[in-house]
């Protein structure tokens, strides 16, 4: 219901935080072309290959009437850019153990290996169009937060979601070479 959605994540982003942010931005842009979708936060050179478009310059007044979504963050102090609190509405999507309430609407689920996995599951459930760029971003975040599918958090669900993302044509060799 909001004309503008501003996506936040934690400071010093890892592959999951950046992949979730870039993947969700692309998915929302592709499925809701009438909305303005923005992504804010600091950047790290290590994961620059994941960013298909630069992070957005967001003015303070852009938060008026907007929905701010915080991704992959369990504590307020970790959020890159605290202006999310000035948005008209706020929501969080996170896979970490719940530490504190951050937003008005909280979606937390520790059964996922990554925030990217949660967004992939949402995309599949909502039957959203997922572009190759969005799929690559989400897949990369799943790889980094699952230790390349080796950590205990990796489950059958992880592989179902990875398979869903791989239905899009993107180069997994490129991801592994950059990592």
mmCIF file of C-alpha atoms in Angstrom:
data_model
loop_
_atom_site.group_PDB
_atom_site.id
_atom_site.type_symbol
_atom_site.label_atom_id
_atom_site.label_comp_id
_atom_site.label_asym_id
_atom_site.label_seq_id
_atom_site.Cartn_x
_atom_site.Cartn_y
_atom_site.Cartn_z
ATOM 1 C CA UNK A 1 0.000 0.000 0.000
ATOM 2 C CA UNK A 2 3.038 2.296 0.182
ATOM 3 C CA UNK A 3 4.270 4.147 -2.919
ATOM 4 C CA UNK A 4 7.897 3.961 -1.770
ATOM 5 C CA UNK A 5 9.780 1.102 -0.132
ATOM 6 C CA UNK A 6 13.223 1.698 1.360
ATOM 7 C CA UNK A 7 15.297 -1.396 2.119
ATOM 8 C CA UNK A 8 17.845 -1.409 4.950
ATOM 9 C CA UNK A 9 20.188 -4.103 6.318
ATOM 10 C CA UNK A 10 23.040 -4.376 8.799
ATOM 11 C CA UNK A 11 26.276 -2.381 8.747
ATOM 12 C CA UNK A 12 29.385 -3.875 7.118
ATOM 13 C CA UNK A 13 27.253 -6.153 4.949
ATOM 14 C CA UNK A 14 28.089 -9.773 4.377
ATOM 15 C CA UNK A 15 26.871 -11.746 1.376
ATOM 16 C CA UNK A 16 23.514 -12.532 2.962
ATOM 17 C CA UNK A 17 22.703 -8.944 3.959
ATOM 18 C CA UNK A 18 23.676 -7.516 0.591
ATOM 19 C CA UNK A 19 22.175 -10.402 -1.367
ATOM 20 C CA UNK A 20 18.878 -10.067 0.486
ATOM 21 C CA UNK A 21 18.807 -6.320 -0.067
ATOM 22 C CA UNK A 22 19.707 -6.445 -3.766
ATOM 23 C CA UNK A 23 17.515 -9.472 -4.436
ATOM 24 C CA UNK A 24 14.461 -8.014 -2.706
ATOM 25 C CA UNK A 25 14.952 -4.657 -4.411
ATOM 26 C CA UNK A 26 15.003 -6.315 -7.837
ATOM 27 C CA UNK A 27 12.023 -8.557 -7.073
ATOM 28 C CA UNK A 28 9.908 -5.660 -5.808
ATOM 29 C CA UNK A 29 10.948 -3.460 -8.740
ATOM 30 C CA UNK A 30 10.007 -6.188 -11.234
ATOM 31 C CA UNK A 31 6.704 -7.103 -9.601
ATOM 32 C CA UNK A 32 5.528 -3.648 -8.509
ATOM 33 C CA UNK A 33 6.658 -1.239 -11.271
ATOM 34 C CA UNK A 34 4.383 1.517 -9.949
ATOM 35 C CA UNK A 35 6.373 1.719 -6.701
ATOM 36 C CA UNK A 36 9.704 3.379 -6.017
ATOM 37 C CA UNK A 37 12.082 0.831 -4.494
ATOM 38 C CA UNK A 38 15.264 2.141 -2.851
ATOM 39 C CA UNK A 39 18.197 0.494 -1.057
ATOM 40 C CA UNK A 40 20.414 2.282 1.476
ATOM 41 C CA UNK A 41 23.471 1.521 3.558
ATOM 42 C CA UNK A 42 27.224 1.301 3.594
ATOM 43 C CA UNK A 43 29.134 -0.776 1.061
ATOM 44 C CA UNK A 44 32.001 -3.239 1.156
ATOM 45 C CA UNK A 45 34.328 -3.889 -1.791
ATOM 46 C CA UNK A 46 34.375 -7.642 -1.090
ATOM 47 C CA UNK A 47 30.797 -8.088 -2.312
ATOM 48 C CA UNK A 48 30.693 -5.314 -4.935
ATOM 49 C CA UNK A 49 30.222 -7.949 -7.649
ATOM 50 C CA UNK A 50 26.719 -8.584 -6.266
ATOM 51 C CA UNK A 51 25.500 -5.038 -6.795
ATOM 52 C CA UNK A 52 23.982 -4.597 -10.243
ATOM 53 C CA UNK A 53 23.007 -0.993 -9.490
ATOM 54 C CA UNK A 54 24.487 1.429 -6.951
ATOM 55 C CA UNK A 55 22.897 1.959 -3.581
ATOM 56 C CA UNK A 56 20.449 4.849 -3.637
ATOM 57 C CA UNK A 57 20.837 8.381 -2.303
ATOM 58 C CA UNK A 58 17.775 8.708 -0.122
ATOM 59 C CA UNK A 59 16.676 12.071 1.251
ATOM 60 C CA UNK A 60 15.163 12.369 4.713
ATOM 61 C CA UNK A 61 11.824 13.422 3.210
ATOM 62 C CA UNK A 62 11.689 10.187 1.166
ATOM 63 C CA UNK A 63 10.715 8.348 4.355
ATOM 64 C CA UNK A 64 7.430 10.255 4.575
ATOM 65 C CA UNK A 65 4.697 7.919 3.360
ATOM 66 C CA UNK A 66 7.209 5.091 2.879
ATOM 67 C CA UNK A 67 7.580 1.544 4.128
ATOM 68 C CA UNK A 68 11.072 0.803 5.474
ATOM 69 C CA UNK A 69 12.101 -2.860 5.478
ATOM 70 C CA UNK A 70 15.051 -3.968 7.618
ATOM 71 C CA UNK A 71 16.753 -7.193 6.514
ATOM 72 C CA UNK A 72 19.103 -9.671 8.175
ATOM 73 C CA UNK A 73 19.428 -7.724 11.424
ATOM 74 C CA UNK A 74 18.725 -8.857 14.976
ATOM 75 C CA UNK A 75 19.551 -5.630 16.840
ATOM 76 C CA UNK A 76 18.840 -1.928 16.261
ATOM 77 C CA UNK A 77 22.477 -0.942 16.834
ATOM 78 C CA UNK A 78 23.535 -3.009 13.806
ATOM 79 C CA UNK A 79 21.286 -1.312 11.222
ATOM 80 C CA UNK A 80 23.034 0.704 8.532
ATOM 81 C CA UNK A 81 21.185 4.032 8.474
ATOM 82 C CA UNK A 82 18.816 4.549 11.373
ATOM 83 C CA UNK A 83 16.395 6.735 9.397
ATOM 84 C CA UNK A 84 14.182 3.660 8.976
ATOM 85 C CA UNK A 85 12.552 4.798 12.251
ATOM 86 C CA UNK A 86 11.165 7.879 10.481
ATOM 87 C CA UNK A 87 9.250 5.891 7.844
ATOM 88 C CA UNK A 88 5.469 5.769 7.945
ATOM 89 C CA UNK A 89 5.587 1.986 8.416
ATOM 90 C CA UNK A 90 8.364 -0.470 9.241
ATOM 91 C CA UNK A 91 8.936 -4.205 8.838
ATOM 92 C CA UNK A 92 11.780 -6.646 9.450
ATOM 93 C CA UNK A 93 12.677 -9.927 7.749
ATOM 94 C CA UNK A 94 15.346 -11.866 9.650
ATOM 95 C CA UNK A 95 16.620 -15.400 10.242
ATOM 96 C CA UNK A 96 18.597 -14.712 13.429
ATOM 97 C CA UNK A 97 17.552 -15.528 16.974
ATOM 98 C CA UNK A 98 15.161 -12.810 18.156
ATOM 99 C CA UNK A 99 16.959 -10.241 20.337
ATOM 100 C CA UNK A 100 14.670 -7.222 20.347
ATOM 101 C CA UNK A 101 11.712 -5.660 18.588
ATOM 102 C CA UNK A 102 13.016 -3.405 15.816
ATOM 103 C CA UNK A 103 9.975 -2.621 13.663
ATOM 104 C CA UNK A 104 6.179 -2.581 13.793
ATOM 105 C CA UNK A 105 5.937 -5.788 11.775
ATOM 106 C CA UNK A 106 8.409 -8.562 12.533
ATOM 107 C CA UNK A 107 9.016 -11.664 10.429
ATOM 108 C CA UNK A 108 11.726 -13.782 12.043
ATOM 109 C CA UNK A 109 12.336 -17.455 11.371
ATOM 110 C CA UNK A 110 15.448 -19.265 12.570
ATOM 111 C CA UNK A 111 14.652 -22.347 10.465
ATOM 112 C CA UNK A 112 16.225 -20.568 7.466
ATOM 113 C CA UNK A 113 19.976 -20.629 6.866
ATOM 114 C CA UNK A 114 19.853 -17.065 5.540
ATOM 115 C CA UNK A 115 17.692 -14.018 5.049
ATOM 116 C CA UNK A 116 18.118 -14.664 1.326
ATOM 117 C CA UNK A 117 16.460 -18.039 1.849
ATOM 118 C CA UNK A 118 13.510 -16.335 3.522
ATOM 119 C CA UNK A 119 13.099 -13.927 0.607
ATOM 120 C CA UNK A 120 13.387 -16.766 -1.916
ATOM 121 C CA UNK A 121 10.638 -18.624 -0.021
ATOM 122 C CA UNK A 122 8.448 -15.500 -0.046
ATOM 123 C CA UNK A 123 9.008 -15.075 -3.778
ATOM 124 C CA UNK A 124 8.090 -18.688 -4.438
ATOM 125 C CA UNK A 125 5.007 -18.553 -2.191
ATOM 126 C CA UNK A 126 3.805 -15.250 -3.659
ATOM 127 C CA UNK A 127 4.572 -16.429 -7.198
ATOM 128 C CA UNK A 128 6.635 -13.311 -7.841
ATOM 129 C CA UNK A 129 8.697 -13.003 -10.974
ATOM 130 C CA UNK A 130 12.372 -13.526 -10.068
ATOM 131 C CA UNK A 131 14.881 -12.167 -12.572
ATOM 132 C CA UNK A 132 18.307 -13.744 -13.095
ATOM 133 C CA UNK A 133 19.930 -10.801 -11.250
ATOM 134 C CA UNK A 134 17.612 -11.211 -8.248
ATOM 135 C CA UNK A 135 18.135 -14.983 -8.233
ATOM 136 C CA UNK A 136 21.924 -14.567 -8.387
ATOM 137 C CA UNK A 137 21.899 -12.132 -5.456
ATOM 138 C CA UNK A 138 19.733 -14.406 -3.317
ATOM 139 C CA UNK A 139 21.688 -17.532 -4.252
ATOM 140 C CA UNK A 140 24.963 -15.798 -3.365
ATOM 141 C CA UNK A 141 23.622 -14.857 0.057
ATOM 142 C CA UNK A 142 22.486 -18.426 0.629
ATOM 143 C CA UNK A 143 25.974 -19.674 -0.298
ATOM 144 C CA UNK A 144 27.777 -17.307 2.053
ATOM 145 C CA UNK A 145 25.497 -17.855 5.064
ATOM 146 C CA UNK A 146 25.457 -21.629 4.663
ATOM 147 C CA UNK A 147 29.220 -21.978 4.224
ATOM 148 C CA UNK A 148 28.659 -23.106 0.645
ATOM 149 C CA UNK A 149 25.904 -25.441 1.825
ATOM 150 C CA UNK A 150 28.081 -27.109 4.492
ATOM 151 C CA UNK A 151 26.873 -25.581 7.800
ATOM 152 C CA UNK A 152 24.387 -27.364 10.062
ATOM 153 C CA UNK A 153 21.741 -24.763 9.178
ATOM 154 C CA UNK A 154 21.648 -26.146 5.620
ATOM 155 C CA UNK A 155 18.514 -28.238 5.159
ATOM 156 C CA UNK A 156 16.362 -29.816 2.479
ATOM 157 C CA UNK A 157 14.495 -26.490 2.415
ATOM 158 C CA UNK A 158 17.786 -24.745 1.538
ATOM 159 C CA UNK A 159 18.280 -26.970 -1.485
ATOM 160 C CA UNK A 160 14.644 -26.592 -2.619
ATOM 161 C CA UNK A 161 15.047 -22.813 -2.547
ATOM 162 C CA UNK A 162 18.445 -22.954 -4.271
ATOM 163 C CA UNK A 163 16.869 -25.105 -6.985
ATOM 164 C CA UNK A 164 14.030 -22.586 -7.376
ATOM 165 C CA UNK A 165 16.573 -19.773 -7.815
ATOM 166 C CA UNK A 166 18.681 -21.778 -10.265
ATOM 167 C CA UNK A 167 15.694 -22.041 -12.593
ATOM 168 C CA UNK A 168 16.811 -18.566 -13.621
ATOM 169 C CA UNK A 169 19.850 -18.449 -15.845
ATOM 170 C CA UNK A 170 22.862 -17.052 -13.975
ATOM 171 C CA UNK A 171 26.487 -18.125 -13.771
ATOM 172 C CA UNK A 172 27.309 -19.919 -10.506
ATOM 173 C CA UNK A 173 30.980 -20.159 -11.548
ATOM 174 C CA UNK A 174 31.116 -16.363 -11.547
ATOM 175 C CA UNK A 175 29.818 -16.308 -7.970
ATOM 176 C CA UNK A 176 32.364 -18.818 -6.691
ATOM 177 C CA UNK A 177 35.251 -17.097 -8.487
ATOM 178 C CA UNK A 178 34.305 -13.765 -6.898
ATOM 179 C CA UNK A 179 33.975 -15.324 -3.464
#
